[in-house]
mmCIF file with all atom_site columns, C-alpha atoms in Angstrom:
data_model
loop_
_atom_site.group_PDB
_atom_site.id
_atom_site.type_symbol
_atom_site.label_atom_id
_atom_site.label_alt_id
_atom_site.label_comp_id
_atom_site.label_asym_id
_atom_site.label_entity_id
_atom_site.label_seq_id
_atom_site.pdbx_PDB_ins_code
_atom_site.Cartn_x
_atom_site.Cartn_y
_atom_site.Cartn_z
_atom_site.occupancy
_atom_site.B_iso_or_equiv
_atom_site.pdbx_formal_charge
_atom_site.auth_seq_id
_atom_site.auth_comp_id
_atom_site.auth_asym_id
_atom_site.auth_atom_id
_atom_site.pdbx_PDB_model_num
ATOM 1   C CA . ARG A 1 1   ? 40.073 48.943  51.493 1.00 91.00 ? 1   ARG A CA 1
ATOM 2   C CA . ALA A 1 2   ? 36.470 49.594  52.468 1.00 92.00 ? 2   ALA A CA 1
ATOM 3   C CA . ARG A 1 3   ? 37.588 52.221  54.981 1.00 92.00 ? 3   ARG A CA 1
ATOM 4   C CA . ALA A 1 4   ? 39.524 54.081  52.278 1.00 94.00 ? 4   ALA A CA 1
ATOM 5   C CA . ALA A 1 5   ? 36.496 53.999  49.992 1.00 94.00 ? 5   ALA A CA 1
ATOM 6   C CA . LEU A 1 6   ? 34.310 55.328  52.803 1.00 92.00 ? 6   LEU A CA 1
ATOM 7   C CA . GLU A 1 7   ? 36.739 58.163  53.550 1.00 92.00 ? 7   GLU A CA 1
ATOM 8   C CA . ALA A 1 8   ? 36.965 59.043  49.856 1.00 94.00 ? 8   ALA A CA 1
ATOM 9   C CA . ALA A 1 9   ? 33.164 59.094  49.581 1.00 94.00 ? 9   ALA A CA 1
ATOM 10  C CA . ARG A 1 10  ? 32.916 61.258  52.695 1.00 92.00 ? 10  ARG A CA 1
ATOM 11  C CA . ALA A 1 11  ? 35.454 63.722  51.287 1.00 93.00 ? 11  ALA A CA 1
ATOM 12  C CA . HIS A 1 12  ? 33.686 63.795  47.925 1.00 94.00 ? 12  HIS A CA 1
ATOM 13  C CA . ALA A 1 13  ? 30.300 64.428  49.576 1.00 93.00 ? 13  ALA A CA 1
ATOM 14  C CA . ALA A 1 14  ? 31.736 67.219  51.739 1.00 92.00 ? 14  ALA A CA 1
ATOM 15  C CA . ARG A 1 15  ? 33.367 68.850  48.699 1.00 94.00 ? 15  ARG A CA 1
ATOM 16  C CA . PHE A 1 16  ? 30.155 68.565  46.663 1.00 94.00 ? 16  PHE A CA 1
ATOM 17  C CA . LEU A 1 17  ? 28.081 70.100  49.447 1.00 92.00 ? 17  LEU A CA 1
ATOM 18  C CA . ALA A 1 18  ? 30.587 72.927  49.950 1.00 92.00 ? 18  ALA A CA 1
ATOM 19  C CA . VAL A 1 19  ? 30.615 73.749  46.226 1.00 92.00 ? 19  VAL A CA 1
ATOM 20  C CA . LYS A 1 20  ? 26.815 73.648  46.126 1.00 93.00 ? 20  LYS A CA 1
ATOM 21  C CA . VAL A 1 21  ? 26.517 75.986  49.105 1.00 90.00 ? 21  VAL A CA 1
ATOM 22  C CA . VAL A 1 22  ? 29.002 78.569  47.827 1.00 89.00 ? 22  VAL A CA 1
ATOM 23  C CA . TYR A 1 23  ? 28.297 78.513  44.084 1.00 87.00 ? 23  TYR A CA 1
ATOM 24  C CA . TRP A 1 24  ? 24.550 77.892  44.200 1.00 89.00 ? 24  TRP A CA 1
ATOM 25  C CA . ASP A 1 25  ? 23.022 78.894  47.532 1.00 87.00 ? 25  ASP A CA 1
ATOM 26  C CA . MET A 1 26  ? 25.289 81.906  48.109 1.00 87.00 ? 26  MET A CA 1
ATOM 27  C CA . ARG A 1 27  ? 26.017 82.819  44.482 1.00 82.00 ? 27  ARG A CA 1
ATOM 28  C CA . THR A 1 28  ? 24.350 86.220  44.651 1.00 81.00 ? 28  THR A CA 1
ATOM 29  C CA . ALA A 1 29  ? 26.305 87.230  47.714 1.00 80.00 ? 29  ALA A CA 1
ATOM 30  C CA . TRP A 1 30  ? 29.639 86.066  46.291 1.00 78.00 ? 30  TRP A CA 1
ATOM 31  C CA . LEU A 1 31  ? 29.329 86.986  42.638 1.00 72.00 ? 31  LEU A CA 1
ATOM 32  C CA . GLU A 1 32  ? 27.313 90.203  42.751 1.00 71.00 ? 32  GLU A CA 1
ATOM 33  C CA . ARG A 1 33  ? 27.191 91.843  46.163 1.00 69.00 ? 33  ARG A CA 1
ATOM 34  C CA . LEU A 1 34  ? 30.900 91.687  46.878 1.00 69.00 ? 34  LEU A CA 1
ATOM 35  C CA . TYR A 1 35  ? 31.549 94.617  44.524 1.00 62.00 ? 35  TYR A CA 1
ATOM 36  C CA . ARG A 1 36  ? 28.279 96.065  43.311 1.00 57.00 ? 36  ARG A CA 1
ATOM 37  C CA . HIS A 1 37  ? 26.310 96.349  46.549 1.00 49.00 ? 37  HIS A CA 1
ATOM 38  C CA . HIS A 1 38  ? 27.105 97.072  50.168 1.00 49.00 ? 38  HIS A CA 1
ATOM 39  C CA . VAL A 1 39  ? 30.001 99.380  49.314 1.00 52.00 ? 39  VAL A CA 1
ATOM 40  C CA . VAL A 1 40  ? 29.161 102.884 50.453 1.00 53.00 ? 40  VAL A CA 1
ATOM 41  C CA . CYS A 1 41  ? 31.507 105.801 49.971 1.00 54.00 ? 41  CYS A CA 1
ATOM 42  C CA . ALA A 1 42  ? 31.111 109.417 49.011 1.00 52.00 ? 42  ALA A CA 1
ATOM 43  C CA . PRO A 1 43  ? 32.389 110.540 45.621 1.00 58.00 ? 43  PRO A CA 1
ATOM 44  C CA . GLY A 1 44  ? 36.093 111.253 45.892 1.00 61.00 ? 44  GLY A CA 1
ATOM 45  C CA . ALA A 1 45  ? 36.356 109.573 49.306 1.00 58.00 ? 45  ALA A CA 1
ATOM 46  C CA . PRO A 1 46  ? 38.562 106.533 49.776 1.00 59.00 ? 46  PRO A CA 1
ATOM 47  C CA . ALA A 1 47  ? 36.836 103.176 49.639 1.00 56.00 ? 47  ALA A CA 1
ATOM 48  C CA . PRO A 1 48  ? 35.888 101.613 52.977 1.00 54.00 ? 48  PRO A CA 1
ATOM 49  C CA . PRO A 1 49  ? 37.989 98.768  54.368 1.00 50.00 ? 49  PRO A CA 1
ATOM 50  C CA . PHE A 1 50  ? 37.628 95.470  52.537 1.00 47.00 ? 50  PHE A CA 1
ATOM 51  C CA . SER A 1 51  ? 36.338 93.771  55.676 1.00 44.00 ? 51  SER A CA 1
ATOM 52  C CA . THR A 1 52  ? 33.081 95.709  55.445 1.00 53.00 ? 52  THR A CA 1
ATOM 53  C CA . ARG A 1 53  ? 32.330 94.031  52.136 1.00 68.00 ? 53  ARG A CA 1
ATOM 54  C CA . ILE A 1 54  ? 33.190 90.504  53.161 1.00 76.00 ? 54  ILE A CA 1
ATOM 55  C CA . GLU A 1 55  ? 31.551 90.482  56.596 1.00 76.00 ? 55  GLU A CA 1
ATOM 56  C CA . PRO A 1 56  ? 28.082 89.521  55.260 1.00 78.00 ? 56  PRO A CA 1
ATOM 57  C CA . LEU A 1 57  ? 29.697 86.639  53.381 1.00 82.00 ? 57  LEU A CA 1
ATOM 58  C CA . LEU A 1 58  ? 31.459 85.416  56.498 1.00 84.00 ? 58  LEU A CA 1
ATOM 59  C CA . ASP A 1 59  ? 28.201 85.651  58.435 1.00 86.00 ? 59  ASP A CA 1
ATOM 60  C CA . GLY A 1 60  ? 26.550 83.519  55.755 1.00 87.00 ? 60  GLY A CA 1
ATOM 61  C CA . LEU A 1 61  ? 29.319 80.929  55.960 1.00 88.00 ? 61  LEU A CA 1
ATOM 62  C CA . ASN A 1 62  ? 28.983 80.856  59.732 1.00 89.00 ? 62  ASN A CA 1
ATOM 63  C CA . GLN A 1 63  ? 25.251 80.286  59.412 1.00 89.00 ? 63  GLN A CA 1
ATOM 64  C CA . VAL A 1 64  ? 25.789 77.446  56.944 1.00 87.00 ? 64  VAL A CA 1
ATOM 65  C CA . LEU A 1 65  ? 28.314 75.819  59.263 1.00 87.00 ? 65  LEU A CA 1
ATOM 66  C CA . ALA A 1 66  ? 25.861 76.042  62.150 1.00 87.00 ? 66  ALA A CA 1
ATOM 67  C CA . GLU A 1 67  ? 22.997 74.569  60.109 1.00 86.00 ? 67  GLU A CA 1
ATOM 68  C CA . VAL A 1 68  ? 24.853 71.770  58.366 1.00 83.00 ? 68  VAL A CA 1
ATOM 69  C CA . CYS A 1 69  ? 27.146 70.745  61.198 1.00 81.00 ? 69  CYS A CA 1
ATOM 70  C CA . GLY A 1 70  ? 24.588 70.909  63.984 1.00 81.00 ? 70  GLY A CA 1
ATOM 71  C CA . ALA A 1 71  ? 24.087 67.180  64.568 1.00 80.00 ? 71  ALA A CA 1
ATOM 72  C CA . ALA A 1 72  ? 26.952 65.799  62.495 1.00 82.00 ? 72  ALA A CA 1
ATOM 73  C CA . PRO A 1 73  ? 29.805 63.803  64.020 1.00 85.00 ? 73  PRO A CA 1
ATOM 74  C CA . ASP A 1 74  ? 33.042 65.674  64.710 1.00 86.00 ? 74  ASP A CA 1
ATOM 75  C CA . VAL A 1 75  ? 34.875 64.059  61.793 1.00 87.00 ? 75  VAL A CA 1
ATOM 76  C CA . VAL A 1 76  ? 32.221 65.256  59.362 1.00 87.00 ? 76  VAL A CA 1
ATOM 77  C CA . LYS A 1 77  ? 32.127 68.736  60.902 1.00 88.00 ? 77  LYS A CA 1
ATOM 78  C CA . VAL A 1 78  ? 35.853 69.213  60.472 1.00 91.00 ? 78  VAL A CA 1
ATOM 79  C CA . LEU A 1 79  ? 35.870 67.833  56.934 1.00 92.00 ? 79  LEU A CA 1
ATOM 80  C CA . PHE A 1 80  ? 32.930 69.974  55.821 1.00 92.00 ? 80  PHE A CA 1
ATOM 81  C CA . ALA A 1 81  ? 34.378 73.100  57.450 1.00 91.00 ? 81  ALA A CA 1
ATOM 82  C CA . GLN A 1 82  ? 37.695 72.546  55.654 1.00 93.00 ? 82  GLN A CA 1
ATOM 83  C CA . GLN A 1 83  ? 35.974 72.029  52.317 1.00 94.00 ? 83  GLN A CA 1
ATOM 84  C CA . LEU A 1 84  ? 33.635 74.997  52.782 1.00 92.00 ? 84  LEU A CA 1
ATOM 85  C CA . LEU A 1 85  ? 36.438 77.381  53.667 1.00 91.00 ? 85  LEU A CA 1
ATOM 86  C CA . GLY A 1 86  ? 38.585 76.046  50.816 1.00 93.00 ? 86  GLY A CA 1
ATOM 87  C CA . VAL A 1 87  ? 35.824 76.616  48.270 1.00 92.00 ? 87  VAL A CA 1
ATOM 88  C CA . ALA A 1 88  ? 35.082 80.046  49.781 1.00 90.00 ? 88  ALA A CA 1
ATOM 89  C CA . ALA A 1 89  ? 38.751 81.010  49.405 1.00 89.00 ? 89  ALA A CA 1
ATOM 90  C CA . GLN A 1 90  ? 38.721 79.858  45.778 1.00 89.00 ? 90  GLN A CA 1
ATOM 91  C CA . VAL A 1 91  ? 35.591 81.806  44.875 1.00 86.00 ? 91  VAL A CA 1
ATOM 92  C CA . TRP A 1 92  ? 36.876 84.873  46.746 1.00 83.00 ? 92  TRP A CA 1
ATOM 93  C CA . ALA A 1 93  ? 40.101 84.754  44.741 1.00 83.00 ? 93  ALA A CA 1
ATOM 94  C CA . ARG A 1 94  ? 38.096 84.288  41.548 1.00 82.00 ? 94  ARG A CA 1
ATOM 95  C CA . VAL A 1 95  ? 35.935 87.317  42.263 1.00 77.00 ? 95  VAL A CA 1
ATOM 96  C CA . VAL A 1 96  ? 38.871 89.478  43.330 1.00 74.00 ? 96  VAL A CA 1
ATOM 97  C CA . CYS A 1 97  ? 41.023 88.516  40.330 1.00 76.00 ? 97  CYS A CA 1
ATOM 98  C CA . ASP A 1 98  ? 38.177 88.619  37.824 1.00 70.00 ? 98  ASP A CA 1
ATOM 99  C CA . GLY A 1 99  ? 36.589 91.726  39.291 1.00 61.00 ? 99  GLY A CA 1
ATOM 100 C CA . GLY A 1 100 ? 33.088 90.295  39.518 1.00 53.00 ? 100 GLY A CA 1
ATOM 101 C CA . PRO A 1 101 ? 30.257 91.110  37.122 1.00 53.00 ? 101 PRO A CA 1
ATOM 102 C CA . CYS A 1 102 ? 30.551 94.885  37.650 1.00 52.00 ? 102 CYS A CA 1
ATOM 103 C CA . ARG A 1 103 ? 34.103 95.565  36.485 1.00 52.00 ? 103 ARG A CA 1
#
């Protein structure tokens, strides 16, 4: 029973930290720069590939993973990485479906 409570607390803490990182620490990158900035194309030219817009976000996620998971045990690293990527996928879908603040 105590082990289940500990695992639930660990999962809750990892989820909280992942949400805080994506929605608070990286909010400008996710909610504004995905559409408004870092998209360069000449008038009338086709838009650049989507990967050019998301690469800075992926670099930021990689940096967060390196900082947070540096000295953590393997179980915590895996749990936090799963939560962080899950929250990142949710916010990416939100921005893509909603169009961000510029549409």
